[in-house]
CSV table of C-alpha atoms in Angstrom, one decimal:
chain,number,residue,atom,x,y,z
A,1133,SER,CA,112.9,90.4,124.2
A,1134,TYR,CA,111.0,93.6,123.4
A,1135,THR,CA,107.2,93.1,123.4
A,1136,LEU,CA,104.2,95.3,122.6
A,1137,THR,CA,100.9,94.7,124.4
A,1138,GLN,CA,97.5,95.3,122.9
A,1139,PRO,CA,94.1,94.5,124.2
A,1140,PRO,CA,92.7,91.5,122.3
A,1141,SER,CA,89.4,93.2,121.5
A,1142,VAL,CA,87.7,96.6,121.6
A,1143,SER,CA,84.0,97.1,120.9
A,1144,VAL,CA,82.4,100.5,119.9
A,1145,ALA,CA,79.1,101.7,118.7
A,1146,PRO,CA,78.8,103.4,115.3
A,1147,GLY,CA,79.6,107.1,115.4
A,1148,LYS,CA,81.6,106.8,118.6
A,1149,THR,CA,85.3,107.0,119.2
A,1150,ALA,CA,87.4,103.8,119.4
A,1151,ARG,CA,90.7,103.9,121.2
A,1152,ILE,CA,93.2,101.0,120.8
A,1153,THR,CA,96.3,101.0,123.1
A,1154,CYS,CA,99.7,99.6,122.6
A,1155,GLY,CA,102.0,99.2,125.6
A,1156,GLY,CA,105.7,99.0,125.3
A,1157,LYS,CA,108.9,100.7,126.5
A,1158,ASN,CA,110.8,103.8,125.5
A,1159,PHE,CA,108.2,105.2,123.1
A,1160,ASP,CA,110.0,108.5,123.5
A,1161,THR,CA,112.8,107.1,121.4
A,1162,ASN,CA,110.9,104.5,119.3
A,1163,THR,CA,108.1,105.7,117.0
A,1164,VAL,CA,105.0,103.7,116.7
A,1165,HIS,CA,103.2,102.7,113.5
A,1166,TRP,CA,99.7,101.2,113.1
A,1167,TYR,CA,98.2,98.9,110.6
A,1168,GLN,CA,94.7,97.9,109.7
A,1169,GLN,CA,94.0,94.4,108.5
A,1170,LYS,CA,90.5,93.6,107.3
A,1171,SER,CA,89.4,90.0,107.0
A,1172,GLY,CA,91.2,88.2,104.2
A,1173,GLN,CA,93.3,91.2,103.2
A,1174,ALA,CA,96.9,92.4,103.6
A,1175,PRO,CA,97.7,95.0,106.3
A,1176,VAL,CA,97.4,98.6,105.4
A,1177,LEU,CA,99.4,101.4,107.2
A,1178,VAL,CA,97.0,103.8,108.8
A,1179,VAL,CA,99.2,105.8,111.1
A,1180,TYR,CA,103.0,106.2,111.2
A,1181,ASP,CA,105.6,108.0,113.3
A,1182,ASP,CA,103.1,108.0,116.2
A,1183,SER,CA,100.6,110.4,114.7
A,1184,ASP,CA,101.1,110.9,110.9
A,1185,ARG,CA,98.6,109.7,108.4
A,1186,PRO,CA,99.5,108.3,104.9
A,1187,ALA,CA,97.8,109.8,101.9
A,1188,GLY,CA,94.3,108.4,101.5
A,1189,ILE,CA,93.7,107.5,105.2
A,1190,PRO,CA,90.7,109.4,106.6
A,1191,GLU,CA,91.3,112.1,109.2
A,1192,ARG,CA,89.1,110.1,111.5
A,1193,PHE,CA,92.2,108.0,112.2
A,1194,SER,CA,94.8,109.6,114.6
A,1195,GLY,CA,97.6,108.4,116.8
A,1196,SER,CA,99.4,109.6,119.9
A,1197,SER,CA,102.2,108.3,122.1
A,1198,SER,CA,103.4,109.2,125.5
A,1199,GLY,CA,105.7,107.3,127.9
A,1200,ASN,CA,105.0,103.6,127.6
A,1201,THR,CA,101.7,103.8,125.8
A,1202,ALA,CA,100.7,104.6,122.2
A,1203,THR,CA,97.1,105.0,121.2
A,1204,LEU,CA,95.2,104.7,117.9
A,1205,SER,CA,92.0,106.7,117.9
A,1206,ILE,CA,89.2,106.3,115.4
A,1207,ARG,CA,86.6,109.0,115.5
A,1208,ARG,CA,83.0,108.5,114.2
A,1209,VAL,CA,83.5,104.8,113.8
A,1210,GLU,CA,81.9,103.2,110.8
A,1211,ALA,CA,81.0,99.5,110.1
A,1212,GLY,CA,83.8,99.5,107.5
A,1213,ASP,CA,86.4,100.1,110.3
A,1214,GLU,CA,85.8,96.7,111.7
A,1215,ALA,CA,89.2,95.0,111.4
A,1216,ASP,CA,92.3,93.8,113.3
A,1217,TYR,CA,94.7,96.6,114.2
A,1218,PHE,CA,98.4,96.1,114.9
A,1219,CYS,CA,101.0,98.4,116.4
A,1220,GLN,CA,104.7,98.1,115.4
A,1221,VAL,CA,108.0,99.6,116.4
A,1222,TRP,CA,111.5,99.2,115.0
A,1223,GLY,CA,113.9,98.6,117.8
A,1224,LEU,CA,116.7,100.9,117.0
A,1225,SER,CA,119.2,99.3,119.3
A,1226,SER,CA,118.4,95.8,118.2
A,1227,ASP,CA,117.5,96.6,114.6
A,1228,GLN,CA,114.5,94.3,115.0
A,1229,VAL,CA,110.9,94.7,114.1
A,1230,VAL,CA,108.2,94.1,116.7
A,1231,PHE,CA,104.5,93.8,116.2
A,1232,GLY,CA,101.9,94.0,118.9
A,1233,GLY,CA,99.6,91.0,119.2
A,1234,GLY,CA,96.7,92.8,117.5
A,1235,THR,CA,93.3,94.2,118.5
A,1236,LYS,CA,90.1,93.1,117.0
A,1237,LEU,CA,87.8,96.1,116.6
A,1238,THR,CA,84.1,95.2,116.6
A,1239,VAL,CA,81.5,97.8,115.6
A,1240,LEU,CA,78.4,97.0,117.5
B,1479,ASP,CA,102.2,103.4,91.5
B,1480,VAL,CA,104.1,101.3,94.0
B,1481,GLN,CA,103.1,97.6,93.8
B,1482,LEU,CA,104.3,94.4,95.4
B,1483,VAL,CA,102.8,91.3,93.7
B,1484,GLN,CA,103.4,88.0,95.3
B,1485,SER,CA,103.5,84.5,93.8
B,1486,GLY,CA,100.5,82.2,94.1
B,1487,ALA,CA,99.4,79.8,96.8
B,1488,GLU,CA,101.5,76.7,97.4
B,1489,VAL,CA,100.7,73.2,98.7
B,1490,LYS,CA,103.8,71.2,99.8
B,1491,LYS,CA,104.7,68.1,101.8
B,1492,PRO,CA,106.9,68.1,104.9
B,1493,GLY,CA,110.6,68.0,104.0
B,1494,GLU,CA,110.1,69.7,100.6
B,1495,SER,CA,111.7,72.9,99.5
B,1496,LEU,CA,110.0,76.1,98.4
B,1497,LYS,CA,110.8,79.6,97.1
B,1498,ILE,CA,108.1,82.3,97.0
B,1499,SER,CA,108.5,85.6,95.4
B,1500,CYS,CA,107.5,89.3,95.6
B,1501,LYS,CA,107.7,91.3,92.4
B,1502,ALA,CA,108.1,95.1,93.0
B,1503,SER,CA,107.3,97.9,90.6
B,1504,GLY,CA,106.8,101.6,90.6
B,1505,TYR,CA,109.8,102.6,92.6
B,1506,ASP,CA,113.6,102.3,92.9
B,1507,PHE,CA,113.8,98.7,94.1
B,1508,SER,CA,117.5,98.9,95.1
B,1509,SER,CA,116.9,101.7,97.5
B,1510,PHE,CA,114.3,100.3,99.9
B,1511,TRP,CA,114.5,97.3,102.3
B,1512,ILE,CA,111.9,94.6,101.7
B,1513,GLY,CA,110.7,92.5,104.7
B,1514,TRP,CA,108.7,89.3,105.1
B,1515,VAL,CA,106.0,88.8,107.7
B,1516,ARG,CA,104.3,85.5,108.7
B,1517,GLN,CA,100.7,85.2,109.7
B,1518,LYS,CA,99.5,81.9,111.0
B,1519,PRO,CA,95.8,81.1,110.8
B,1520,GLY,CA,93.8,83.3,113.2
B,1521,LYS,CA,97.0,84.8,114.6
B,1522,GLY,CA,99.0,88.0,114.6
B,1523,LEU,CA,101.9,89.3,112.5
B,1524,GLU,CA,105.4,88.0,113.0
B,1525,TRP,CA,108.4,89.7,111.4
B,1526,MET,CA,110.8,87.2,109.8
B,1527,GLY,CA,113.5,89.3,108.3
B,1528,ILE,CA,114.4,92.0,105.8
B,1529,THR,CA,116.8,92.5,102.9
B,1530,TYR,CA,118.3,95.5,101.1
B,1531,PRO,CA,118.4,94.8,97.4
B,1532,GLY,CA,121.0,97.5,96.8
B,1533,ASP,CA,123.8,95.5,98.6
B,1534,SER,CA,122.0,92.2,99.6
B,1535,ASP,CA,122.4,93.0,103.3
B,1536,THR,CA,119.9,90.8,105.2
B,1537,LYS,CA,118.8,90.8,108.8
B,1538,TYR,CA,116.7,88.1,110.5
B,1539,ASN,CA,114.4,87.7,113.4
B,1540,PRO,CA,116.4,85.3,115.6
B,1541,SER,CA,113.3,83.1,115.7
B,1542,PHE,CA,113.6,82.5,112.0
B,1543,GLN,CA,117.4,82.6,111.5
B,1544,GLY,CA,118.5,79.3,109.9
B,1545,GLN,CA,114.9,78.3,109.1
B,1546,VAL,CA,114.4,80.4,106.0
B,1547,ALA,CA,116.5,82.4,103.5
B,1548,ILE,CA,115.6,85.9,102.3
B,1549,SER,CA,117.1,87.3,99.2
B,1550,ALA,CA,116.5,89.7,96.4
B,1551,ASP,CA,117.4,90.0,92.7
B,1552,LYS,CA,117.8,93.6,91.5
B,1553,SER,CA,117.8,92.6,87.8
B,1554,VAL,CA,114.1,91.4,88.1
B,1555,THR,CA,113.1,93.6,91.0
B,1556,THR,CA,112.0,90.6,93.0
B,1557,ALA,CA,112.5,89.5,96.6
B,1558,TYR,CA,112.3,85.9,97.7
B,1559,LEU,CA,111.6,83.8,100.8
B,1560,GLN,CA,112.9,80.3,100.7
B,1561,TRP,CA,112.7,77.1,102.7
B,1562,SER,CA,114.8,74.0,102.3
B,1563,ASP,CA,112.9,71.7,104.7
B,1564,LEU,CA,109.3,72.6,105.1
B,1565,LYS,CA,107.4,71.7,108.2
B,1566,ALA,CA,103.7,71.5,108.9
B,1567,THR,CA,104.2,74.4,111.3
B,1568,ASP,CA,105.2,76.6,108.3
B,1569,THR,CA,101.6,76.6,107.2
B,1570,ALA,CA,100.7,80.3,107.1
B,1571,ILE,CA,100.2,83.3,104.9
B,1572,TYR,CA,103.4,85.1,104.1
B,1573,PHE,CA,103.4,88.9,103.3
B,1574,CYS,CA,106.2,90.9,101.8
B,1575,ALA,CA,106.3,94.6,102.6
B,1576,ARG,CA,108.4,97.6,101.7
B,1577,ARG,CA,110.2,99.4,104.5
B,1578,ASN,CA,110.1,103.2,104.2
B,1579,ASN,CA,112.1,104.7,107.0
B,1580,LEU,CA,111.0,102.6,110.0
B,1581,LYS,CA,107.5,101.6,108.7
B,1582,PHE,CA,106.1,99.2,106.2
B,1583,ASP,CA,104.3,101.4,103.8
B,1584,ARG,CA,103.3,99.0,101.0
B,1585,TRP,CA,102.4,95.3,101.3
B,1586,GLY,CA,102.0,92.4,98.9
B,1587,GLN,CA,98.7,90.6,98.8
B,1588,GLY,CA,100.1,87.6,100.6
B,1589,THR,CA,101.0,84.0,99.7
B,1590,GLN,CA,99.3,81.1,101.3
B,1591,VAL,CA,101.7,78.2,102.0
B,1592,THR,CA,100.1,74.9,103.1
B,1593,VAL,CA,102.4,72.1,104.3
B,1594,SER,CA,100.6,68.8,104.7
B,1595,SER,CA,101.4,65.2,104.2
């Protein structure tokens, strides 16, 4: 079955750039979406279609995808960015949704 | 404003049945798929399945096929997730989410389901 691989944790100092990766297959044909989930809250879409931002999401959040790796970047990290981040694809051939295992972002 | 409001927390015993709901507002309910996602304590997101209220087409993650039933009622713009035989391993938070193209752009607040004898 299709899987997405994320590092369990990423730590970054305030003001620096955090990069969270998502490993999979065929990202050239499957777009990647990213969700932020703060403790005790529902997930929120922060990047969709590899690199687009929904309305209301700060420009500090950006995404990229190439080959078998997608990356969520958060510039000028703030304490409020501390959360779990999940990548997601929709397997077009299988019509199934897959989530990555999630990455806990810790702001030092 | 698009909103998905889920029903409240539930405490059930193993073997009991349960139906939780997700009330949608602020958009054309019939034209967007609604999915359900499970999150066990301290774990990640698991996609369970999705339904299209316009024609009741429903797709399941094979891992959940036969374990739950997903449905929607256009007349009350509400989606449902149902169990007929709950197990302790069903203890989790369940989220509904609207699919917009291939992403989930709006989420409900989650429903805590606890199954314990």
